[in-house]
Short mmCIF file of C-alpha atoms in Angstrom, two decimals:
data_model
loop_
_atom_site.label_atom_id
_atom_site.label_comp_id
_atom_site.label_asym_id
_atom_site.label_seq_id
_atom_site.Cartn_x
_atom_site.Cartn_y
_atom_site.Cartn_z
CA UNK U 15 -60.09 -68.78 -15.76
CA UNK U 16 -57.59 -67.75 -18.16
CA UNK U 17 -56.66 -70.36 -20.23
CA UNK U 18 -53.06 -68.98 -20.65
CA UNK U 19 -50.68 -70.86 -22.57
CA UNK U 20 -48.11 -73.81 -21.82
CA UNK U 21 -44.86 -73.84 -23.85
CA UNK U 22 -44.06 -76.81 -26.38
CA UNK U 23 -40.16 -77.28 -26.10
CA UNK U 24 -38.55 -78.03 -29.64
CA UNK U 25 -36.86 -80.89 -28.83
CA UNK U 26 -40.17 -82.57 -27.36
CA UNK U 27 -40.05 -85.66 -25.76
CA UNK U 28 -35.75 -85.70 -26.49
CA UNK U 29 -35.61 -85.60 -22.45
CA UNK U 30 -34.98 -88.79 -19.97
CA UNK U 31 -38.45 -89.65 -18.66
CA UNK U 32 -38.58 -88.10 -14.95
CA UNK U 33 -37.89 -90.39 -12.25
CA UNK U 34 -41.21 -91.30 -10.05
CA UNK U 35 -43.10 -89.89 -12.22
CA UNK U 36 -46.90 -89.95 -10.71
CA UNK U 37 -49.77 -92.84 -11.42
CA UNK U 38 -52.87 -90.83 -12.96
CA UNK U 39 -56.24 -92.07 -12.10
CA UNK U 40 -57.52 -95.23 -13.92
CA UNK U 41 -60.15 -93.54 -15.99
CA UNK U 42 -60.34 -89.44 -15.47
CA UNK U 43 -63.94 -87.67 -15.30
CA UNK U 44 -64.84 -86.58 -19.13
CA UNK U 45 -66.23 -82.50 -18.48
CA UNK U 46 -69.96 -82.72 -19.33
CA UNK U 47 -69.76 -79.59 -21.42
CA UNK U 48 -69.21 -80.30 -25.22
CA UNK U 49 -67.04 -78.73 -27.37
CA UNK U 50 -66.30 -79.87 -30.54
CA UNK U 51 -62.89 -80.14 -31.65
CA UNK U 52 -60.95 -81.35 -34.48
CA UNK U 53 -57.73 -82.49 -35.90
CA UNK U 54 -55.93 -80.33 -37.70
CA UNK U 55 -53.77 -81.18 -41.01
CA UNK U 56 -51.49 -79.19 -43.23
CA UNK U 57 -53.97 -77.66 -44.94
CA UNK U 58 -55.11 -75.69 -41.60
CA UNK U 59 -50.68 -74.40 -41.16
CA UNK U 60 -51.83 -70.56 -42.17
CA UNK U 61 -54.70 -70.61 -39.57
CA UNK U 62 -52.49 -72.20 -36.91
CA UNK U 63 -50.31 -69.11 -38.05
CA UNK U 64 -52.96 -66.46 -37.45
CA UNK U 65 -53.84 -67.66 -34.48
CA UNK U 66 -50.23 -67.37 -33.19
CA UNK U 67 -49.60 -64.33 -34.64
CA UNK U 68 -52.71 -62.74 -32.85
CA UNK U 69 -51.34 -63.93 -29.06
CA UNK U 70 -50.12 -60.74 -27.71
CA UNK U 71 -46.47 -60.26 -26.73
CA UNK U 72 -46.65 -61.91 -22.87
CA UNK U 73 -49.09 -64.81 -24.03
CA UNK U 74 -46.52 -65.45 -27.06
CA UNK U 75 -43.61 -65.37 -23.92
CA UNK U 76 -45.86 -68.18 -21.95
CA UNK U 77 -46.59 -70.23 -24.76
CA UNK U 78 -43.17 -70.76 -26.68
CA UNK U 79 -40.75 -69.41 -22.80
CA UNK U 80 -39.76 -66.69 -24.75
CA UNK U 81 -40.43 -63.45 -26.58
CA UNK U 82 -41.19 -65.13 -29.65
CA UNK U 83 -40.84 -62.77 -33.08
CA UNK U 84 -43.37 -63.31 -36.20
CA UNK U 85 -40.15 -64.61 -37.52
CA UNK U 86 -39.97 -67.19 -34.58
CA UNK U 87 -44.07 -67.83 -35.10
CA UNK U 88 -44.08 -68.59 -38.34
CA UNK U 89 -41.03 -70.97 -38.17
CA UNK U 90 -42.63 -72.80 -35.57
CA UNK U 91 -45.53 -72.95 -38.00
CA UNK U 92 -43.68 -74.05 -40.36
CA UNK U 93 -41.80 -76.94 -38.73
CA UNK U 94 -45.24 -78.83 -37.77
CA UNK U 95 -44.64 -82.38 -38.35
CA UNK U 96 -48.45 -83.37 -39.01
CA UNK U 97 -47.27 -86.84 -40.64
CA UNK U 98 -45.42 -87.77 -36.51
CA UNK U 99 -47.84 -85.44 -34.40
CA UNK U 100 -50.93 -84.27 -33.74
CA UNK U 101 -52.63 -81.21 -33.51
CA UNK U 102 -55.98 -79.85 -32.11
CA UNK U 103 -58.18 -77.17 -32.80
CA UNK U 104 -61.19 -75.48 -31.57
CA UNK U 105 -63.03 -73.11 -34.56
CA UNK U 106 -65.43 -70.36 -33.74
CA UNK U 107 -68.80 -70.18 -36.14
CA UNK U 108 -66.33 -67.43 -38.97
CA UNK U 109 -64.26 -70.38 -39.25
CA UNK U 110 -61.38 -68.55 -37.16
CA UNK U 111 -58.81 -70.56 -35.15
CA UNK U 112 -59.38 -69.84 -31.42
CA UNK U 113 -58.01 -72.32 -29.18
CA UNK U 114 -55.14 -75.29 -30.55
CA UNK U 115 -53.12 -77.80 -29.27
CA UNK U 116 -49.61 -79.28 -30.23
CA UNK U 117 -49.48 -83.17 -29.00
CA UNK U 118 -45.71 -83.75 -29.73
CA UNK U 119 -44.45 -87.33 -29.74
CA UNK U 120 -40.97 -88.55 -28.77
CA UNK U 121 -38.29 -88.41 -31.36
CA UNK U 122 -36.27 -90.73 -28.89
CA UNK U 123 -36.78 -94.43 -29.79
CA UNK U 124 -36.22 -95.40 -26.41
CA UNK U 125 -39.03 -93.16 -25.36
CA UNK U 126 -41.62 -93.71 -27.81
CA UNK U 127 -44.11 -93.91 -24.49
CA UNK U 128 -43.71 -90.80 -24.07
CA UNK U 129 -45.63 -87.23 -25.40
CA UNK U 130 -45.67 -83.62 -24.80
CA UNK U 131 -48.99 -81.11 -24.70
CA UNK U 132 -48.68 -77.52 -25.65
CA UNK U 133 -52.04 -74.98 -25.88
CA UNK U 134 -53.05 -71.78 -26.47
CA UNK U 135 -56.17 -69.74 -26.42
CA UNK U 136 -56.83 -66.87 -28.24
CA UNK U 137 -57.58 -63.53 -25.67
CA UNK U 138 -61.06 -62.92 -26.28
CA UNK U 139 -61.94 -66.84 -25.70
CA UNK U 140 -60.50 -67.49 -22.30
CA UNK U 141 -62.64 -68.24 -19.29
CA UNK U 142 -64.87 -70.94 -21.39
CA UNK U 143 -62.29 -74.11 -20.35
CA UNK U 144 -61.23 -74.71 -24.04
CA UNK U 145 -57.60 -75.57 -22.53
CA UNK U 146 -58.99 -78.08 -20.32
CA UNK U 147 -60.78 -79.16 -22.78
CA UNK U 148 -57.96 -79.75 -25.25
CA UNK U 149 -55.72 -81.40 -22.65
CA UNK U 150 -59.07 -83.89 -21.93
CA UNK U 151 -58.72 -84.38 -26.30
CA UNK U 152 -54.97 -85.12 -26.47
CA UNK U 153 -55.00 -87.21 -23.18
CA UNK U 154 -57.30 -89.43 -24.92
CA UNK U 155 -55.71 -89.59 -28.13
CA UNK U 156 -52.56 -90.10 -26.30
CA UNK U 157 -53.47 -93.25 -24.28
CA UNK U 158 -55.35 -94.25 -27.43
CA UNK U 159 -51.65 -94.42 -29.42
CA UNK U 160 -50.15 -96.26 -26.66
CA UNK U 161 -48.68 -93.02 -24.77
CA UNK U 162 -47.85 -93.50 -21.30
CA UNK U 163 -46.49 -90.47 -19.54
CA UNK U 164 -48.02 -87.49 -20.56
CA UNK U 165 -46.15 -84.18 -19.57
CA UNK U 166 -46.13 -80.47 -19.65
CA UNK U 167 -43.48 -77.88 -19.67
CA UNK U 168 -44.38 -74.35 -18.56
CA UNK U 169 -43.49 -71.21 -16.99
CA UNK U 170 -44.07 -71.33 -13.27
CA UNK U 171 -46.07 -68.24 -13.83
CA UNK U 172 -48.17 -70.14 -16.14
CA UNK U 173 -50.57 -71.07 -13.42
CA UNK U 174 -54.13 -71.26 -15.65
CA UNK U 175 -51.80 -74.49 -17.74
CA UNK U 176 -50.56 -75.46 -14.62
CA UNK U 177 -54.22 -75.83 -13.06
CA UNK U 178 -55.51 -77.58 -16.22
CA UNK U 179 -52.04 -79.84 -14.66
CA UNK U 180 -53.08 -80.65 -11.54
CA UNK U 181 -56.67 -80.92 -11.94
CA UNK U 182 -55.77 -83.83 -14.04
CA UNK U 183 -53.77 -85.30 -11.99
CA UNK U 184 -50.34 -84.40 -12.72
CA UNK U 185 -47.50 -84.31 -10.54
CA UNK U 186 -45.85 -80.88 -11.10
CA UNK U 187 -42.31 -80.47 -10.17
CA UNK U 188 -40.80 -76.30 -10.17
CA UNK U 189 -37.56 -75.55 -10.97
CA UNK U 190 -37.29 -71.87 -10.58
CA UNK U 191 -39.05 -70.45 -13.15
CA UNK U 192 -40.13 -72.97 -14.75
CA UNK U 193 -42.46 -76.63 -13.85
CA UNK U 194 -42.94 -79.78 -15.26
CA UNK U 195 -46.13 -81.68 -14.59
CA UNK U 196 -46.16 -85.32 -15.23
CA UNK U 197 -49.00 -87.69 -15.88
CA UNK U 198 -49.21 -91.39 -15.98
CA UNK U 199 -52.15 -92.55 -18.47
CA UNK U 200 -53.72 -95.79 -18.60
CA UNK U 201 -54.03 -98.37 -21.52
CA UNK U 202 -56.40 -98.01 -23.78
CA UNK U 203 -59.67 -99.47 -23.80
CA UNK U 204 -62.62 -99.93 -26.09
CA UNK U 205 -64.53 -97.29 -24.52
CA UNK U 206 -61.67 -94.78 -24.81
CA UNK U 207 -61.22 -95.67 -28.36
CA UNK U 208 -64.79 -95.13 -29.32
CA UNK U 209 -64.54 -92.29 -27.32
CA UNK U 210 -61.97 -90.52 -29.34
CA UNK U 211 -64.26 -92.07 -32.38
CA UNK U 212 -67.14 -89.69 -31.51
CA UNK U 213 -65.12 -87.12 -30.36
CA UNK U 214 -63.12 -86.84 -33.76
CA UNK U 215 -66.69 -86.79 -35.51
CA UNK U 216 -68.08 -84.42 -33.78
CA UNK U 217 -65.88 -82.13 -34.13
CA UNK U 218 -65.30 -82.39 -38.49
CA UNK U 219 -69.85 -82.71 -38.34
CA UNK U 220 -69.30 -79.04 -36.33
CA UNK U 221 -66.70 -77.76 -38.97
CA UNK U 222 -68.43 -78.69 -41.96
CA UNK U 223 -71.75 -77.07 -40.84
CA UNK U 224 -69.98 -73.68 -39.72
CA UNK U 225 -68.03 -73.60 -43.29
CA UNK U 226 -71.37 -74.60 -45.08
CA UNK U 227 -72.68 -71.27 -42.63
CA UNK U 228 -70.04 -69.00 -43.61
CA UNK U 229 -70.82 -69.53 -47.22
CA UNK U 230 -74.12 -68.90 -47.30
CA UNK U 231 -73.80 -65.89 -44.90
CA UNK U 232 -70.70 -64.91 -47.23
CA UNK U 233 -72.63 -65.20 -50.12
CA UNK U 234 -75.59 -63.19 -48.55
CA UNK U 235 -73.45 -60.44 -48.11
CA UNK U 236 -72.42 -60.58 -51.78
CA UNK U 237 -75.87 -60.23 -53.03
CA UNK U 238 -77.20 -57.48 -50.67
CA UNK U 239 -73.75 -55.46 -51.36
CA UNK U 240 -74.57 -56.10 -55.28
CA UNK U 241 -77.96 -54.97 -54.60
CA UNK U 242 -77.00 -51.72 -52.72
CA UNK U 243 -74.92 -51.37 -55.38
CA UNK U 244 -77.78 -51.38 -57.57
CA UNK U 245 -79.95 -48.77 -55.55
CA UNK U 246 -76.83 -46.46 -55.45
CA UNK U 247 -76.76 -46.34 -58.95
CA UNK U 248 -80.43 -45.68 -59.81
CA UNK U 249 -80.31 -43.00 -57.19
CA UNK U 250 -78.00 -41.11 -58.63
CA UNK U 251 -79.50 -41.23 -62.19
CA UNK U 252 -82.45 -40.21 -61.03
CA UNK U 253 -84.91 -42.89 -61.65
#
């Protein structure tokens, strides 16, 4: 499956909540496959960046609904409220950004029930469900902060996002050329909270040991470059 990307409007959450919007199920089937993923804070903004910058000209268009410039990349980069939202990522083992997700909260005080999912996957890691998986992450997180109608805008064309949609449950509604898929989550419980727990611990155990990984195999390199270095050298002395 490609796990194409689903726009995050600026303004997210600003709208009216949709009228008849749809009941989700009570408690949604949790994917037996693991993958760890992880919040992701300031400090992460240039690798969020990257991994923008890498999407390719029509997976920029499906993520953002237009032909997003570096110039338009790199402001949304920079306007990532970490302190009001929350964002998701999934790392591969050099520590590179591969899959994220932007949970956006309403701005609206008389919609603070209300959030907004965005995701995209990098090319060369799509047909492993890492967007399903992220939607399965912010749902969770979402219905964990008291977030009742979880929704989606996306190109119509968008049909990987709009799959991750239904298969959830979602309503989605098209408008021409572009859908809206709506998704009523239930109240929190204990089990979804230690759920989230687990999940957020998991994923920091998985980044630590791939950064402790990449420093030793960095390092590695060091030495056996310094070494070759070394052999270079005495070669061409003679000795």
């Amino acid at each position: 499956m490609n796990d194409s990307i689903a726009p995050l409007s600026p303004a997210a959450g600003a709208g009216r909540a949709p009228a008849g919007a749809p009941q989700g199920p009570s408690e949604r089937r949790v994917s037996p496959v693991v993958v760890p993923i992880r919040s992701l804070g300031p400090e992460h903004r240039e690798r969020i960046a990257r991994h923008l910058l890498a999407l390719g000209p029509h997976d920029r268009y499906l993520r953002f609904g237009y032909a997003a410039s570096d110039e338009h990349v790199r402001r949304y980069t920079d306007s990532l409220q970490f302190d009001r939202d929350d964002i998701f990522g999934i790392y591969n083992r050099k520590l590179d950004l591969i899959a994220m997700a932007h949970l956006a909260f309403s701005i609206n005080p008389e919609l603070t029930s209300c959030a907004e999912f965005g995701v995209s996957v990098s090319s060369h890691a799509r047909g492993r469900g890492y967007g399903a998986r992220l939607f399965e992450r912010a749902a969770m997180h979402a219905r964990n902060e008291g977030v009742q109608l979880l929704f989606i805008h996306a190109l119509s064309e968008n049909t990987a996002m709009l799959k991750i949609a239904r298969n959830a449950g979602a309503k989605v509604e098209r408008d021409g050329s572009e859908s809206e898929a709506f998704l009523r989550l239930p109240a929190a419980t204990l089990d979804s909270r230690m759920t989230a727990l687990v999940q957020e611990q998991l994923g920091l155990t998985d980044y630590r040991l791939k950064a402790q990984a990449k420093q030793f195999w960095d390092l590695l390199a060091t030495v056996q470059e310094v070494r070759q270095g070394v052999r270079d050298a005495r070669a061409k002395s003679g000795r």
